[in-house]
Amino acid sequence: MKKKIAYMFLLMILMCSLTGCFLWSINREISIFLGISIPGNLEIEYEDTHGGFHGDGITLARAQLEGKDAEKILKEIKDNDNWKSLPLPKNIELVMYGGEKDSMMYESDLAEKLDMPKIQNGYWIFIDRYNNEKRVTDGEELFPRYSANYTVGIYDAESNILYYCKYDS
């Protein structure tokens, strides 16, 4: 009986450890790509479809920040020259929400999947990862390509929600 209890206890510790590791990994990924310190214990809702051919897929994440965490993240964003005030440039708006440009319709449901409304007061960052480079841009070179690899971060300063999208095709 004591052995069973010991095994159950070890199994519970292992499960708790693994859960913490997975939580930490998405937080760490977002911190690295967006250049801000995401608390390791922050609960992040996310979906990751990577794992397809050549790692194609989409990672979508959403985190509600509160109190001191929200204040700290907002200060880091404001102090980081790579983050810009909204509104989004047209190309980034098209990849997130869809729309029309140069008489061409672009379909996108990334913002819808993130449950992200059009945000008026906040900040954004766009990292173009085309050809394995990591360049912070306005997304001006997105559409003449056959594939796209980019990361978008959007922070809603009114509701203190951080949105993250990593797209690889």
Coordinates of N, CA and C in Angstrom, one line a residue, residues 1-17:
M1 N 0.8 -1.2 0.0 CA 0.0 0.0 0.0 C 0.9 1.3 0.0
K2 N 1.9 1.2 0.8 CA 2.8 2.4 0.9 C 3.5 2.6 -0.5
K3 N 3.9 1.5 -1.2 CA 4.5 1.7 -2.5 C 3.5 2.3 -3.5
K4 N 2.3 2.0 -3.4 CA 1.3 2.6 -4.3 C 1.2 4.1 -4.1
I5 N 1.1 4.4 -2.8 CA 1.0 5.9 -2.5 C 2.3 6.6 -3.0
A6 N 3.4 6.0 -2.8 CA 4.7 6.6 -3.2 C 4.7 6.8 -4.7
Y7 N 4.3 5.8 -5.5 CA 4.2 5.8 -6.9 C 3.2 6.9 -7.4
M8 N 2.1 7.0 -6.7 CA 1.1 8.0 -7.1 C 1.7 9.4 -6.8
F9 N 2.4 9.5 -5.7 CA 2.9 10.8 -5.4 C 4.0 11.2 -6.4
L10 N 4.9 10.3 -6.8 CA 5.9 10.6 -7.8 C 5.2 10.9 -9.2
L11 N 4.2 10.2 -9.5 CA 3.5 10.5 -10.8 C 2.9 11.9 -10.8
M12 N 2.3 12.3 -9.7 CA 1.7 13.6 -9.6 C 2.8 14.7 -9.7
I13 N 4.0 14.5 -9.0 CA 5.1 15.4 -9.1 C 5.5 15.5 -10.6
L14 N 5.7 14.4 -11.2 CA 6.1 14.4 -12.6 C 5.1 15.1 -13.5
M15 N 3.8 14.9 -13.3 CA 2.8 15.6 -14.1 C 2.8 17.1 -13.9
C16 N 3.0 17.5 -12.6 CA 3.1 18.9 -12.3 C 4.3 19.6 -13.0
S17 N 5.4 18.9 -12.9 CA 6.7 19.3 -13.5 C 6.5 19.5 -15.0

